[in-house]
């Protein structure tokens, strides 16, 4: 059985805390994959200190040389793609096809960031004064904490670690406790690519202890967090008095709007993929279908049929469409929300139970679930469930659809299904989400395109794409006077 350890200052360390946690396969809880040695507060502090001492030399390493190491990490990820994909499926539960998709995205992001190392350009700006000009340079912050969730245990760490390092920061990586195996392999890969000791450090430990110690450490100058809105906003408030920079990508409650003139087959298939794919455990998962009343009966009938057609099972077995919830806590949360939906008066059209039989009894499987006649005030229409549960809300027209779509604390992703170009552009103008899709699922993104949300979903600069390095750099402005004389004009 594997033993997972933290990594700091170039060494894997045995934790003195004596505390451990088990890594368990959510598709089969008899499969205990390994034991995590949970880092103590003292060890979390040591990791930050290792990053602090490594920063000076790493900052001085030319950006393209940093980029070469990151490019090598991308190649090593490619070499270990199957191993990483299998590890994702075993500890997180998504299917092998989904895990391979995650790896492809992660490798693309790391490659993209390696290229950015040759584009860390500033501006030259002409002055109001003769023989003067100004220019800008981008500089790293220092120690950056990367705090990540379990649902994309390779891609999300990769899209934080790679740009942070390219920009010249050193990193303390604190992954979710539920997904240590992938975090260990990713750390091995980045270090094997040639990072000097202390540049990337891994802390395996609980959020409330090791995580808290990292975010409270005065040497940490910036925190890139992905996880729940509750944790993200708490962390933001906690570090605000120190003026720490925070980038937080948090929860979602993503709507699709289905108009009368849509291609119904496309709308149904895309909504089903968005709602039930990856077991609904994507931040961009579709959780609300807002459907024009006149076509709602047909939409519901067809999506129920599609929901029932998915094959649940162990993600490593060929032919499985949907894996389990990630752990007992998440599984109970999903079942609790299904009960809440029933109690609040929503009409359960399919699913609604733990899935059993046929190899499912030892895993955290929930039947794909569709509720109809959900109203905007119901909790299943407002709160993030993070499971295979879709709420259908019926509306009379486009204006009502937009009002309901935007009546949410969250603002990550959305979609519209229509062939009316005017409605497409009205939707794009009016929807309050950081990303939106036209006639395609709410899920998905590309390595070279910015990613993130608004409202209680997103804080700070967008991750990935042209904006990927923004959060990880400070701008320094340099004024150059080459007159050799006392300044004659006034600059205010
Ligand atoms: P979470 O419970 O908020 O945990 C996220 C990370 O924060 C974990 O590493 C956790 O450690 C750590 N943490 C918890 N308390 C902490 C503290 N006091 N100080 C420092 N770190 C702390 O979220 P999750 O359940 O792992 O992930 C699911 C959530 O992520 C969903 O809400 C989903 O929407 C969101 N998400 C958002 C995006 C996006 O881009 N918007 C992408 C993916 C996921 P432990 O694991 O040890 O508790």
Coordinates of C-alpha atoms and ligand atoms in Angstrom, one line a residue:
X1 CA 0.0 0.0 0.0
X2 CA 1.3 3.5 -0.9
X3 CA 2.4 5.9 1.8
X4 CA 2.1 9.6 0.8
X5 CA 4.5 12.1 2.2
X6 CA 5.0 15.9 2.0
X7 CA 7.9 17.3 0.0
X8 CA 9.9 20.3 1.0
X9 CA 13.3 21.8 0.3
X10 CA 14.0 19.0 -2.1
X11 CA 13.2 16.1 0.3
X12 CA 10.2 13.8 1.0
X13 CA 9.7 14.0 4.7
X14 CA 8.3 11.6 7.3
X15 CA 5.7 13.6 9.2
X16 CA 6.2 13.8 13.0
X17 CA 2.5 14.5 13.5
X18 CA 1.6 10.8 13.8
X19 CA -1.7 11.7 12.1
X20 CA -2.8 9.8 9.0
X21 CA -5.7 9.5 6.7
X22 CA -6.6 6.8 4.2
X23 CA -6.9 7.2 0.4
X24 CA -10.0 5.2 -0.5
X25 CA -11.4 4.3 -3.9
X26 CA -14.9 5.8 -4.0
X27 CA -16.1 3.1 -6.5
X28 CA -15.1 0.4 -4.1
X29 CA -14.5 1.4 -0.5
X30 CA -12.7 -2.0 0.2
X31 CA -9.9 -0.7 -2.0
X32 CA -7.7 1.3 0.3
X33 CA -5.1 2.8 -2.0
X34 CA -2.7 4.2 0.5
X35 CA -2.1 6.1 3.7
X36 CA -1.4 9.9 3.9
X37 CA 1.0 11.1 6.5
X38 CA -0.7 14.4 7.5
X39 CA 1.7 17.3 7.9
X40 CA 1.7 19.2 11.2
X41 CA 1.5 22.9 11.5
X42 CA 5.3 23.0 12.1
X43 CA 5.9 21.0 8.9
X44 CA 3.6 23.4 6.9
X45 CA 5.7 26.3 8.2
X46 CA 8.9 24.5 7.1
X47 CA 7.5 24.1 3.6
X48 CA 6.8 27.9 3.4
X49 CA 10.3 28.6 4.7
X50 CA 11.8 26.3 2.0
X51 CA 9.9 28.2 -0.6
X52 CA 11.0 31.5 0.9
X53 CA 14.7 30.6 0.8
X54 CA 14.5 29.3 -2.7
X55 CA 12.8 32.5 -4.1
X56 CA 15.9 34.7 -4.5
X57 CA 17.7 32.5 -7.0
X58 CA 14.6 31.3 -8.8
X59 CA 13.5 34.9 -9.4
X60 CA 17.0 35.6 -10.9
X61 CA 16.8 32.6 -13.2
X62 CA 15.9 34.0 -16.6
X63 CA 12.2 33.4 -17.5
X64 CA 12.9 31.4 -20.6
X65 CA 15.2 29.1 -18.5
X66 CA 12.3 28.7 -16.1
X67 CA 10.1 28.0 -19.0
X68 CA 12.4 25.2 -20.3
X69 CA 11.9 23.3 -17.0
X70 CA 8.1 23.7 -17.3
X71 CA 8.2 22.5 -20.9
X72 CA 10.1 19.4 -19.7
X73 CA 7.4 18.9 -17.0
X74 CA 4.8 18.8 -19.8
X75 CA 6.8 16.1 -21.6
X76 CA 7.1 14.1 -18.4
X77 CA 3.3 14.4 -17.9
X78 CA 2.8 13.1 -21.4
X79 CA 5.1 10.1 -20.5
X80 CA 3.1 9.4 -17.4
X81 CA -0.3 10.2 -18.8
X82 CA -1.8 6.7 -18.4
X83 CA -0.4 6.3 -14.8
X84 CA -1.8 9.7 -13.8
X85 CA -5.2 9.0 -15.5
X86 CA -5.5 5.7 -13.7
X87 CA -4.6 7.4 -10.4
X88 CA -7.3 10.0 -10.9
X89 CA -9.9 7.4 -11.6
X90 CA -8.9 5.3 -8.6
X91 CA -8.9 8.1 -6.0
X92 CA -11.4 10.6 -7.4
X93 CA -13.8 8.2 -9.2
X94 CA -14.3 9.8 -12.7
X95 CA -14.1 7.5 -15.7
X96 CA -10.8 6.8 -17.4
X97 CA -12.0 8.7 -20.5
X98 CA -12.7 11.7 -18.3
X99 CA -9.4 11.4 -16.5
X100 CA -7.5 11.2 -19.8
X101 CA -9.4 14.3 -20.9
X102 CA -8.3 16.1 -17.7
X103 CA -4.7 15.1 -18.5
X104 CA -4.9 16.4 -22.0
X105 CA -6.1 19.8 -20.6
X106 CA -3.4 19.8 -17.9
X107 CA -0.6 19.1 -20.4
X108 CA -1.9 21.8 -22.8
X109 CA -1.9 24.3 -20.0
X110 CA 1.6 23.5 -18.9
X111 CA 2.9 23.7 -22.5
X112 CA 1.1 27.0 -22.9
X113 CA 2.7 28.4 -19.7
X114 CA 6.2 27.3 -20.9
X115 CA 5.6 29.4 -24.0
X116 CA 4.6 32.4 -21.9
X117 CA 8.0 32.4 -20.4
X118 CA 9.2 34.0 -23.6
X119 CA 6.4 36.6 -23.6
X120 CA 6.8 38.1 -20.1
X121 CA 6.9 41.5 -21.9
X122 CA 6.2 45.0 -20.5
X123 CA 5.5 48.3 -22.3
X124 CA 7.7 51.2 -23.3
X125 CA 5.8 54.5 -22.8
X126 CA 6.9 57.8 -24.3
X127 CA 7.2 60.6 -21.7
X128 CA 5.7 64.1 -21.7
X129 CA 9.3 65.4 -21.2
X130 CA 12.1 65.4 -23.8
X131 CA 14.8 62.7 -23.5
X132 CA 12.6 60.7 -21.0
X133 CA 10.6 57.5 -21.3
X134 CA 9.1 54.9 -19.0
X135 CA 8.9 51.1 -19.2
X136 CA 7.2 48.4 -17.2
X137 CA 8.5 45.0 -16.1
X138 CA 6.7 42.1 -14.6
X139 CA 8.0 40.7 -11.3
X140 CA 7.0 37.7 -9.1
X141 CA 5.5 38.1 -5.7
X142 CA 7.6 35.6 -3.7
X143 CA 6.0 32.6 -2.1
X144 CA 2.6 31.6 -3.6
X145 CA 0.3 29.1 -2.0
X146 CA -1.7 26.9 -4.4
X147 CA -4.7 25.4 -2.6
X148 CA -6.7 23.0 -4.7
X149 CA -9.8 20.8 -4.7
X150 CA -10.2 17.1 -5.4
X151 CA -12.4 17.3 -8.5
X152 CA -9.6 18.1 -11.0
X153 CA -6.7 16.8 -9.0
X154 CA -4.1 17.2 -11.8
X155 CA -5.4 20.0 -14.1
X156 CA -6.2 22.6 -11.4
X157 CA -2.8 22.2 -9.6
X158 CA -1.1 22.3 -13.0
X159 CA -2.8 25.5 -14.1
X160 CA -1.7 27.2 -10.9
X161 CA 1.8 25.7 -10.4
X162 CA 3.0 26.2 -14.0
X163 CA 2.2 29.9 -14.4
X164 CA 3.3 30.7 -10.8
X165 CA 6.8 29.1 -11.5
X166 CA 7.1 30.6 -15.0
X167 CA 6.5 34.1 -13.4
X168 CA 9.4 33.4 -11.0
X169 CA 7.5 32.7 -7.8
X170 CA 8.2 29.7 -5.5
X171 CA 5.2 27.5 -4.6
X172 CA 3.7 25.7 -1.6
X173 CA 1.1 23.3 -3.1
X174 CA -1.6 22.1 -0.7
X175 CA -3.9 19.7 -2.5
X176 CA -7.2 18.3 -1.3
X177 CA -6.7 15.6 1.3
X178 CA -8.9 13.3 -0.8
X179 CA -6.5 13.1 -3.7
X180 CA -2.9 12.7 -2.5
X181 CA -1.7 10.1 -5.1
X182 CA -2.0 12.5 -8.0
X183 CA -0.5 15.3 -6.1
X184 CA 2.6 13.2 -5.3
X185 CA 3.1 12.2 -8.9
X186 CA 2.6 15.8 -10.1
X187 CA 5.2 17.0 -7.6
X188 CA 7.6 14.3 -8.7
X189 CA 7.2 15.3 -12.3
X190 CA 7.8 19.1 -11.8
X191 CA 10.9 18.3 -9.6
X192 CA 12.2 15.7 -12.0
X193 CA 12.0 18.3 -14.8
X194 CA 14.8 20.2 -13.0
X195 CA 13.4 22.6 -10.4
X196 CA 15.9 23.5 -7.7
X197 CA 15.1 22.4 -4.1
X198 CA 12.5 24.5 -2.4
X199 CA 11.0 26.0 -5.6
X200 CA 8.0 23.6 -5.5
X201 CA 6.9 22.2 -2.1
X202 CA 4.0 19.8 -1.4
X203 CA 2.1 19.8 1.9
X204 CA -0.3 16.9 2.5
X205 CA -2.3 17.9 5.5
X206 CA -5.8 19.0 6.5
X207 CA -7.1 22.3 5.3
X208 CA -8.0 23.4 8.9
X209 CA -4.5 22.8 10.2
X210 CA -1.7 22.6 7.6
X211 CA -3.7 24.7 5.1
X212 CA -4.5 27.3 7.8
X213 CA -0.8 27.5 8.8
X214 CA 0.2 28.1 5.2
X215 CA -2.2 30.9 4.5
X216 CA -1.4 32.6 7.9
X217 CA 2.4 32.5 7.3
X218 CA 3.7 36.1 6.7
X219 CA 6.1 34.9 3.9
X220 CA 3.1 33.9 1.7
X221 CA 2.4 36.9 -0.5
X222 CA -0.3 35.4 -2.8
X223 CA -2.8 32.6 -2.6
X224 CA -4.4 30.9 -5.6
X225 CA -7.4 29.0 -4.3
X226 CA -9.9 26.7 -6.0
X227 CA -12.7 25.1 -3.9
X228 CA -16.0 25.9 -2.3
X229 CA -17.3 29.4 -1.9
X230 CA -17.5 29.0 1.8
X231 CA -13.8 28.2 2.2
X232 CA -12.7 30.7 -0.4
X233 CA -14.5 33.7 1.1
X234 CA -13.4 32.8 4.6
X235 CA -9.8 32.5 3.5
X236 CA -10.1 35.9 1.6
X237 CA -11.3 37.6 4.7
X238 CA -8.7 35.9 6.9
X239 CA -5.7 37.2 4.9
X240 CA -7.1 40.6 3.9
X241 CA -5.5 42.4 6.9
X242 CA -2.1 41.3 5.6
X243 CA -2.8 42.6 2.1
X244 CA -2.2 39.2 0.6
X245 CA -3.3 38.8 -3.0
X246 CA -6.0 36.3 -3.5
X247 CA -7.3 34.6 -6.6
X248 CA -10.3 32.3 -5.8
X249 CA -12.3 30.2 -8.1
X250 CA -15.3 28.8 -6.2
X251 CA -18.7 27.2 -6.5
X252 CA -21.2 27.3 -9.4
X253 CA -24.9 26.8 -10.1
X254 CA -24.7 26.8 -13.9
X255 CA -27.9 27.3 -16.0
X256 CA -28.8 26.3 -19.5
X257 CA -31.6 28.3 -21.2
X258 CA -33.6 26.2 -23.7
X259 CA -35.6 28.2 -26.2
X260 CA -38.6 27.1 -28.3
X261 CA -36.7 27.2 -31.6
X262 CA -33.7 25.1 -30.3
X263 CA -32.4 21.9 -31.8
X264 CA -34.1 19.7 -29.1
X265 CA -31.8 16.7 -29.6
X266 CA -28.7 18.9 -29.2
X267 CA -30.2 20.7 -26.1
X268 CA -31.1 17.4 -24.4
X269 CA -27.7 15.7 -25.1
X270 CA -25.7 18.8 -24.1
X271 CA -27.7 19.3 -20.9
X272 CA -27.3 15.6 -20.0
X273 CA -23.6 15.7 -20.6
X274 CA -23.2 18.8 -18.5
X275 CA -25.4 17.6 -15.7
X276 CA -24.4 14.0 -15.3
X277 CA -20.9 13.8 -16.9
X278 CA -18.1 13.6 -14.2
X279 CA -21.0 12.7 -11.8
X280 CA -21.9 16.4 -11.7
X281 CA -18.7 17.0 -9.9
X282 CA -17.5 19.8 -12.1
X283 CA -17.6 23.5 -11.1
X284 CA -19.0 24.1 -14.6
X285 CA -21.6 21.3 -14.3
X286 CA -25.1 22.1 -15.5
X287 CA -27.5 22.1 -12.5
X288 CA -30.4 24.2 -13.8
X289 CA -32.3 23.8 -17.1
X290 CA -34.5 26.8 -17.6
X291 CA -36.9 25.8 -20.3
X292 CA -39.7 27.6 -22.2
X293 CA -43.0 26.0 -20.9
X294 CA -44.4 25.1 -24.3
X295 CA -41.5 22.7 -25.0
X296 CA -40.8 21.7 -21.4
X297 CA -42.8 18.4 -21.5
X298 CA -40.8 17.1 -24.4
X299 CA -37.5 18.3 -22.9
X300 CA -38.2 16.6 -19.6
X301 CA -39.4 13.4 -21.2
X302 CA -36.3 13.2 -23.4
X303 CA -33.7 14.1 -20.7
X304 CA -35.3 11.6 -18.3
X305 CA -34.9 8.9 -20.9
X306 CA -31.2 10.0 -21.5
X307 CA -30.5 10.1 -17.7
X308 CA -31.7 6.5 -17.3
X309 CA -29.5 5.3 -20.2
X310 CA -26.2 6.1 -18.4
X311 CA -24.2 3.2 -17.1
X312 CA -22.9 3.7 -13.6
X313 CA -19.9 1.9 -12.4
X314 CA -16.2 1.8 -11.6
X315 CA -14.6 4.4 -13.9
X316 CA -11.7 2.0 -14.7
X317 CA -14.1 -0.5 -16.3
X318 CA -14.7 0.0 -20.1
X319 CA -18.3 1.1 -20.9
X320 CA -18.8 3.0 -17.6
X321 CA -20.4 6.5 -18.2
X322 CA -20.6 7.8 -14.7
X323 CA -18.5 7.1 -11.6
X324 CA -19.3 7.6 -7.9
X325 CA -19.4 10.6 -5.7
X326 CA -15.9 11.3 -4.4
X327 CA -16.5 10.2 -0.7
X328 CA -19.1 9.5 1.9
X329 CA -19.5 13.2 2.8
X330 CA -20.2 14.3 -0.8
X331 CA -22.5 11.2 -1.3
X332 CA -24.5 12.1 1.7
X333 CA -24.7 15.8 0.6
X334 CA -26.2 14.7 -2.8
X335 CA -28.7 12.4 -1.1
X336 CA -29.6 15.2 1.4
X337 CA -30.3 17.6 -1.4
X338 CA -32.5 15.0 -3.2
X339 CA -34.6 14.8 0.0
X340 CA -34.7 18.6 0.3
X341 CA -36.0 18.8 -3.3
X342 CA -38.8 16.3 -2.6
X343 CA -39.7 18.1 0.7
X344 CA -39.8 21.5 -1.1
X345 CA -42.3 20.1 -3.6
X346 CA -40.3 19.6 -6.7
X347 CA -41.5 16.7 -8.9
X348 CA -39.0 13.8 -9.0
X349 CA -39.0 12.4 -12.6
X350 CA -36.1 9.9 -12.3
X351 CA -33.3 8.8 -10.0
X352 CA -33.5 10.0 -6.4
X353 CA -31.7 7.1 -4.8
X354 CA -28.4 5.5 -4.0
X355 CA -27.6 3.2 -7.0
X356 CA -27.1 -0.4 -6.0
X357 CA -26.5 -3.9 -7.5
X358 CA -24.3 -4.8 -10.4
X359 CA -21.0 -4.0 -8.6
X360 CA -22.3 -0.7 -7.1
X361 CA -22.9 -1.8 -3.6
X362 CA -19.5 -0.9 -2.2
X363 CA -19.2 2.5 -3.9
X364 CA -20.8 6.0 -3.4
X365 CA -23.1 5.8 -6.5
X366 CA -26.2 8.0 -6.9
X367 CA -28.7 7.6 -9.7
X368 CA -28.8 10.4 -12.2
X369 CA -31.7 12.5 -10.9
X370 CA -34.1 14.9 -12.7
X371 CA -36.5 17.2 -10.8
X372 CA -39.3 19.0 -12.8
X373 CA -41.4 22.0 -11.7
X374 CA -38.6 23.4 -9.6
X375 CA -39.2 27.0 -8.5
X376 CA -36.5 29.6 -8.1
X377 CA -36.9 29.8 -4.4
X378 CA -36.2 26.1 -3.8
X379 CA -32.9 25.2 -2.3
X380 CA -32.1 22.8 -5.1
X381 CA -32.4 25.8 -7.5
X382 CA -30.1 27.9 -5.4
X383 CA -27.4 25.9 -3.7
X384 CA -24.5 24.0 -5.3
X385 CA -25.2 20.2 -5.0
X386 CA -22.1 18.9 -6.8
X387 CA -23.7 15.6 -7.9
X388 CA -25.8 14.1 -10.8
X389 CA -28.9 16.2 -10.1
X390 CA -30.7 18.4 -12.6
X391 CA -33.4 20.9 -11.7
X392 CA -35.8 21.9 -14.5
X393 CA -37.4 25.3 -14.1
X394 CA -40.3 26.2 -16.5
X395 CA -40.6 29.8 -17.8
X396 CA -43.0 31.7 -20.2
X397 CA -40.4 33.6 -22.2
X398 CA -36.8 34.7 -22.7
X399 CA -37.1 37.6 -20.3
X400 CA -38.3 35.4 -17.5
X401 CA -35.5 32.9 -18.4
X402 CA -32.9 35.6 -18.0
X403 CA -34.3 36.8 -14.7
X404 CA -34.1 33.3 -13.3
X405 CA -30.7 32.4 -14.8
X406 CA -29.2 35.5 -13.2
X407 CA -31.0 35.1 -9.9
X408 CA -28.1 33.3 -8.3
X409 CA -25.2 34.1 -6.0
X410 CA -22.9 32.2 -8.4
X411 CA -21.7 33.2 -11.9
X412 CA -19.3 30.6 -13.4
X413 CA -20.7 29.2 -16.6
X414 CA -24.0 29.1 -18.7
X415 CA -25.4 28.0 -22.1
X416 CA -28.2 28.9 -24.4
X417 CA -29.9 26.7 -26.9
X418 CA -31.5 28.6 -29.7
X419 CA -31.1 29.2 -33.4
X420 CA -32.2 32.8 -33.2
X421 CA -29.1 35.0 -33.6
X422 CA -30.8 38.0 -31.9
X423 CA -31.5 35.9 -28.8
X424 CA -28.0 34.6 -28.8
X425 CA -26.5 38.1 -28.6
X426 CA -29.1 39.2 -26.0
X427 CA -28.2 36.2 -23.9
X428 CA -24.5 37.0 -24.2
X429 CA -25.2 40.7 -23.2
X430 CA -27.4 39.8 -20.2
X431 CA -26.1 36.6 -18.7
X432 CA -24.1 37.2 -15.5
X433 CA -21.5 34.5 -15.7
X434 CA -17.7 34.6 -16.4
X435 CA -18.0 32.1 -19.3
X436 CA -20.9 31.2 -21.5
X437 CA -21.5 28.7 -24.3
X438 CA -23.8 28.9 -27.3
X439 CA -25.5 25.7 -28.3
X440 CA -23.0 23.6 -26.3
X441 CA -22.7 22.3 -22.7
X442 CA -21.8 24.5 -19.8
X443 CA -18.7 22.5 -19.2
X444 CA -15.3 22.5 -20.9
X445 CA -12.5 25.0 -21.6
X446 CA -9.3 25.3 -23.5
X447 CA -5.8 25.9 -22.2
X448 CA -5.2 29.1 -24.0
X449 CA -8.5 30.7 -23.1
X450 CA -9.1 32.5 -19.8
X451 CA -11.2 30.6 -17.3
X452 CA -13.2 31.8 -14.3
X453 CA -16.4 33.3 -12.8
X454 CA -18.1 36.4 -11.4
X455 CA -20.2 37.1 -8.2
X456 CA -19.5 34.5 -5.5
X457 CA -17.7 32.2 -7.9
X458 CA -14.7 34.2 -8.8
X459 CA -12.3 36.7 -7.1
X460 CA -9.1 38.2 -8.7
X461 CA -7.5 37.7 -12.1
X462 CA -8.7 35.0 -14.4
X463 CA -6.7 31.8 -14.7
X464 CA -5.3 30.4 -17.9
X465 CA -4.9 31.8 -21.4
X466 CA -3.7 35.3 -22.0
X467 CA -4.4 36.2 -18.4
X468 CA -2.7 33.2 -16.8
X469 CA 0.3 35.1 -15.5
X470 CA -1.5 38.3 -14.4
X471 CA -2.2 37.0 -10.9
X472 CA 1.3 35.8 -10.4
X473 CA 3.1 39.0 -11.3
X474 CA 3.4 42.6 -10.1
X475 CA 4.0 45.5 -12.4
X476 CA 7.0 47.7 -11.8
X477 CA 7.2 51.0 -13.6
X478 CA 10.6 52.5 -14.4
X479 CA 11.1 56.2 -15.3
X480 CA 14.2 56.9 -17.4
X481 CA 15.6 60.4 -17.7
X482 CA 18.6 60.6 -20.1
X483 CA 19.0 64.4 -20.2
X484 CA 21.7 64.3 -17.5
X485 CA 20.2 67.5 -16.1
X486 CA 17.9 68.5 -13.3
X487 CA 14.3 67.9 -14.3
X488 CA 12.8 71.1 -15.8
X489 CA 9.2 70.3 -16.4
X490 CA 6.7 69.3 -13.7
X491 CA 5.4 65.8 -13.4
X492 CA 2.6 65.5 -10.9
Ligands
LIG1 P1 -13.1 22.9 -0.2 O1 -13.6 22.0 0.8 O2 -13.3 24.3 -0.2 O3 -11.5 22.6 -0.3 C1 -10.6 23.2 -1.2 C2 -9.2 23.1 -0.7 O4 -9.1 24.0 0.4 C3 -8.8 21.8 -0.1 O5 -7.4 21.6 -0.4 C4 -9.0 21.9 1.4 O6 -8.2 21.0 2.1 C5 -8.5 23.4 1.6 N1 -9.0 24.0 2.8 C6 -10.1 23.8 3.5 N2 -10.1 24.6 4.6 C7 -9.0 25.3 4.6 C8 -8.5 26.3 5.4 N3 -9.1 26.8 6.5 N4 -7.3 26.9 5.1 C9 -6.6 26.5 4.0 N5 -7.1 25.6 3.1 C10 -8.3 25.0 3.4 O7 -13.6 22.4 -1.7 P2 -13.6 20.9 -2.3 O8 -14.7 20.2 -1.7 O9 -12.2 20.3 -2.3 O10 -13.9 21.2 -3.9 C11 -15.2 21.3 -4.4 C12 -15.6 22.8 -4.6 O11 -14.6 23.4 -5.5 C13 -16.9 23.0 -5.3 O12 -17.6 24.1 -4.6 C14 -16.6 23.4 -6.7 O13 -17.5 24.2 -7.4 C15 -15.3 24.2 -6.5 N6 -14.5 24.2 -7.7 C16 -14.5 25.4 -8.4 C17 -13.8 25.6 -9.6 C18 -13.8 26.9 -10.3 O14 -12.9 27.0 -11.2 N7 -14.6 27.8 -10.0 C19 -13.1 24.4 -10.1 C20 -13.2 23.2 -9.4 C21 -13.9 23.1 -8.2 P3 -8.8 19.6 2.7 O15 -9.1 18.8 1.5 O16 -7.8 19.1 3.5 O17 -10.1 20.0 3.4

